[in-house]
JSON list of C-alpha atoms in Angstrom, two decimals:
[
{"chain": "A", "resi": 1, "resn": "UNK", "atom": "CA", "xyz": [5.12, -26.13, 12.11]},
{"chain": "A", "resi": 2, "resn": "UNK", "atom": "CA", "xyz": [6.25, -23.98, 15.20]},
{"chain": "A", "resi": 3, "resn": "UNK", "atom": "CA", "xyz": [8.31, -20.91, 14.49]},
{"chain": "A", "resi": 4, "resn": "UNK", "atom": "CA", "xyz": [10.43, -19.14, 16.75]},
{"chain": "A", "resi": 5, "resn": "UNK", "atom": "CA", "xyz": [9.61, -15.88, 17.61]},
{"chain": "A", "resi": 6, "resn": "UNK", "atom": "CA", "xyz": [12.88, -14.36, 16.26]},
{"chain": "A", "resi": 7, "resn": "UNK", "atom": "CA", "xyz": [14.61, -15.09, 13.13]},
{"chain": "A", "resi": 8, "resn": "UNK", "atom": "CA", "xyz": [17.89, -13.56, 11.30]},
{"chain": "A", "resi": 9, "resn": "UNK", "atom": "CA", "xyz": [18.52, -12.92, 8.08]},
{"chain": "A", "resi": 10, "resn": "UNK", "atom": "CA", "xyz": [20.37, -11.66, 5.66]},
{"chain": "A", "resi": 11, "resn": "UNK", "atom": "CA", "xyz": [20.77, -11.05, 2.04]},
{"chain": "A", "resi": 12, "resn": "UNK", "atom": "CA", "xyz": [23.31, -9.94, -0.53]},
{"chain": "A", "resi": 13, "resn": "UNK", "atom": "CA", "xyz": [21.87, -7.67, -2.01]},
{"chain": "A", "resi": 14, "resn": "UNK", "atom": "CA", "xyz": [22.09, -5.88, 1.32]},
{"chain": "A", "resi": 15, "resn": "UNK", "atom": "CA", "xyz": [25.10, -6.35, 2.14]},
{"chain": "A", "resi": 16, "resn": "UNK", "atom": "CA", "xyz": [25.32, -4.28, 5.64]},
{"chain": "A", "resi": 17, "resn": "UNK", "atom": "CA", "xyz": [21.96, -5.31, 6.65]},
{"chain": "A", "resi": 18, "resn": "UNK", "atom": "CA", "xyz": [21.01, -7.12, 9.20]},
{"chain": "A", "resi": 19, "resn": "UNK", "atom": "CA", "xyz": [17.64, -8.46, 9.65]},
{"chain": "A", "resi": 20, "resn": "UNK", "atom": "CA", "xyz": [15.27, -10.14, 12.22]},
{"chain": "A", "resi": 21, "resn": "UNK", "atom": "CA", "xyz": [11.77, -11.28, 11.30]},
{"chain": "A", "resi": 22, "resn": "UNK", "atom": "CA", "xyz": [9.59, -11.58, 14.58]},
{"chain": "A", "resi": 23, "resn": "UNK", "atom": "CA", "xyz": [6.79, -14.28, 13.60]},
{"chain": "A", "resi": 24, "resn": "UNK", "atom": "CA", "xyz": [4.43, -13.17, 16.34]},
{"chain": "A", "resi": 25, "resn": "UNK", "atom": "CA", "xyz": [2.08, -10.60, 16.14]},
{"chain": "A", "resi": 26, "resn": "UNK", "atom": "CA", "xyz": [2.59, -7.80, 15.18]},
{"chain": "A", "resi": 27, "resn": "UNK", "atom": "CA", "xyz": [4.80, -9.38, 12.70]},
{"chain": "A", "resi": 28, "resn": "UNK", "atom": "CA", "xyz": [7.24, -7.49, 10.69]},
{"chain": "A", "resi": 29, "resn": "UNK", "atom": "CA", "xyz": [10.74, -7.22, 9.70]},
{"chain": "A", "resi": 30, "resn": "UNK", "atom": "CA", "xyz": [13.45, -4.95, 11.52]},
{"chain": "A", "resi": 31, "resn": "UNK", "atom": "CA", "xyz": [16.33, -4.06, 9.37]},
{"chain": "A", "resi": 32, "resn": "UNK", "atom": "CA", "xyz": [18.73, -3.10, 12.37]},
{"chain": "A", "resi": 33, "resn": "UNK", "atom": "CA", "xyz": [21.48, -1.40, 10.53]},
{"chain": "A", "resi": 34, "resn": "UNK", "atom": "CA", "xyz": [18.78, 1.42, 9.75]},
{"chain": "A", "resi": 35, "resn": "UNK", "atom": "CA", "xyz": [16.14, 0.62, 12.31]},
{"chain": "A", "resi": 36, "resn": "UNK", "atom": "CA", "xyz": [13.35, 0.68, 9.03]},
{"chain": "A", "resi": 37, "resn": "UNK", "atom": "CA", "xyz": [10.59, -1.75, 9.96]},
{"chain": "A", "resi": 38, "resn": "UNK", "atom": "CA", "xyz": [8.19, -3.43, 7.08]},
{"chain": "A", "resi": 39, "resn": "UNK", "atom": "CA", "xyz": [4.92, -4.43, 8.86]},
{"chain": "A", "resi": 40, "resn": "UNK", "atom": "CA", "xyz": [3.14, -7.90, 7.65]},
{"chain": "A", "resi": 41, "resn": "UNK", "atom": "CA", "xyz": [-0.02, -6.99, 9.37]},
{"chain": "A", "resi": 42, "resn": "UNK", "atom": "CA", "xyz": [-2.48, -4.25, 8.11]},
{"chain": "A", "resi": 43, "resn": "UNK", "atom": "CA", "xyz": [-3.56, -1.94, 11.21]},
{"chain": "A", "resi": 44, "resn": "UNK", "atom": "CA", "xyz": [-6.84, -0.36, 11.70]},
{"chain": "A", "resi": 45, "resn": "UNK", "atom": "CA", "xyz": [-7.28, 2.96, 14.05]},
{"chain": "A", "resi": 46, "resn": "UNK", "atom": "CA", "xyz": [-8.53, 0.55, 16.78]},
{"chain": "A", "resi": 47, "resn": "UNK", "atom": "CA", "xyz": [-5.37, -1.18, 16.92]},
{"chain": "A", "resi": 48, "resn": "UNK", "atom": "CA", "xyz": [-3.18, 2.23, 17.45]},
{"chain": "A", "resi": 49, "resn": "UNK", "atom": "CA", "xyz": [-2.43, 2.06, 21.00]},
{"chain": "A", "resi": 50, "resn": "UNK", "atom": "CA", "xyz": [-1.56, -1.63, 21.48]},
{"chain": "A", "resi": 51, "resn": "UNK", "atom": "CA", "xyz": [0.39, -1.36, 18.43]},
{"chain": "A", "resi": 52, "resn": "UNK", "atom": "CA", "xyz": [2.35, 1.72, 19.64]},
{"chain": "A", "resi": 53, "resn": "UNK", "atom": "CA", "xyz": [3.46, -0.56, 23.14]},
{"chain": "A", "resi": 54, "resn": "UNK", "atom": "CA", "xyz": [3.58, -4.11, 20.98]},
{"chain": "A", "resi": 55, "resn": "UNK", "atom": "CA", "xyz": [5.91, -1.83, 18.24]},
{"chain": "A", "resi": 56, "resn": "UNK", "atom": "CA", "xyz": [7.84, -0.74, 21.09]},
{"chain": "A", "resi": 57, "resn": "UNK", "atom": "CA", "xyz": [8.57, -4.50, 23.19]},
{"chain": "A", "resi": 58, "resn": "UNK", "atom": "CA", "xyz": [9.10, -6.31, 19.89]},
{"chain": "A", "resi": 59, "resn": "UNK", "atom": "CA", "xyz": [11.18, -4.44, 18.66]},
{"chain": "A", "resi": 60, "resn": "UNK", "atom": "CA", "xyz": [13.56, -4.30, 21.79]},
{"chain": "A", "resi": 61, "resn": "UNK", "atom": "CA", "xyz": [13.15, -7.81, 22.11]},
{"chain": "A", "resi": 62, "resn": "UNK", "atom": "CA", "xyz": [14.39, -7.96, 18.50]},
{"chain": "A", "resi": 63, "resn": "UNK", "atom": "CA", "xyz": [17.44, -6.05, 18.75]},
{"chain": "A", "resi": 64, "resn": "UNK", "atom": "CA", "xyz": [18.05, -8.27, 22.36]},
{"chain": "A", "resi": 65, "resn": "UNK", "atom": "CA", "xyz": [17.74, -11.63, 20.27]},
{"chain": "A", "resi": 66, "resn": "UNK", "atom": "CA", "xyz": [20.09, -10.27, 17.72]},
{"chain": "A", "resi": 67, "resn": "UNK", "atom": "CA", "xyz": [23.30, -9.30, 20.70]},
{"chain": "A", "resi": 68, "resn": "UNK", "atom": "CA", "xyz": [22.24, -12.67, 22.62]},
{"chain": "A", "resi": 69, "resn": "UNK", "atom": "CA", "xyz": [22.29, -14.56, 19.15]},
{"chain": "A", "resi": 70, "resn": "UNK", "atom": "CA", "xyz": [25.99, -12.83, 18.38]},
{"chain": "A", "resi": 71, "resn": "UNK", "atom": "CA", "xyz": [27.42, -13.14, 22.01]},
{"chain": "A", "resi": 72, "resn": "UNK", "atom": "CA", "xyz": [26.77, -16.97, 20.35]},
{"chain": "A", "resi": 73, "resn": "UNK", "atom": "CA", "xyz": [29.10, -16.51, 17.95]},
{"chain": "A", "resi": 74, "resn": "UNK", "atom": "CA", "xyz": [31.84, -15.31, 19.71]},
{"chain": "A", "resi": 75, "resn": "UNK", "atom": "CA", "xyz": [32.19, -17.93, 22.56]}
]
């Protein structure tokens, strides 16, 4: 099965969260109303400085995906 990078979602036991789930490496879950991110991948020190620029891309292109994927909505 392909995944797409991005994916939102929500729960209700969170009510004012907003989540995306990026399925690409480094994959992890952005909860946007508090910025908290919950990693799926275990890091070594090796992996520090492409994780710091990886961290940094994803999770604008998360945030992006979320406003393009709302602009949606209200068209």
């Amino acid at each position: 099965m392909t995944l797409p990078k991005f994916i939102l979602g929500d729960n209700t036991e969170y009510p004012n969260a907003i989540f995306v789930i990026h399925t690409e490496f480094p994959r992890f879950i952005i909860n946007l109303e508090n910025d908290e991110v919950e990693w799926f991948e275990d890091f070594d020190a090796d992996d520090q400085k492409e994780l710091e620029t990886e961290t940094e891309n994803a999770i604008k292109e998360a945030t992006e995906f979320y406003d393009a994927e709302i602009a949606k909505y209200d068209e």
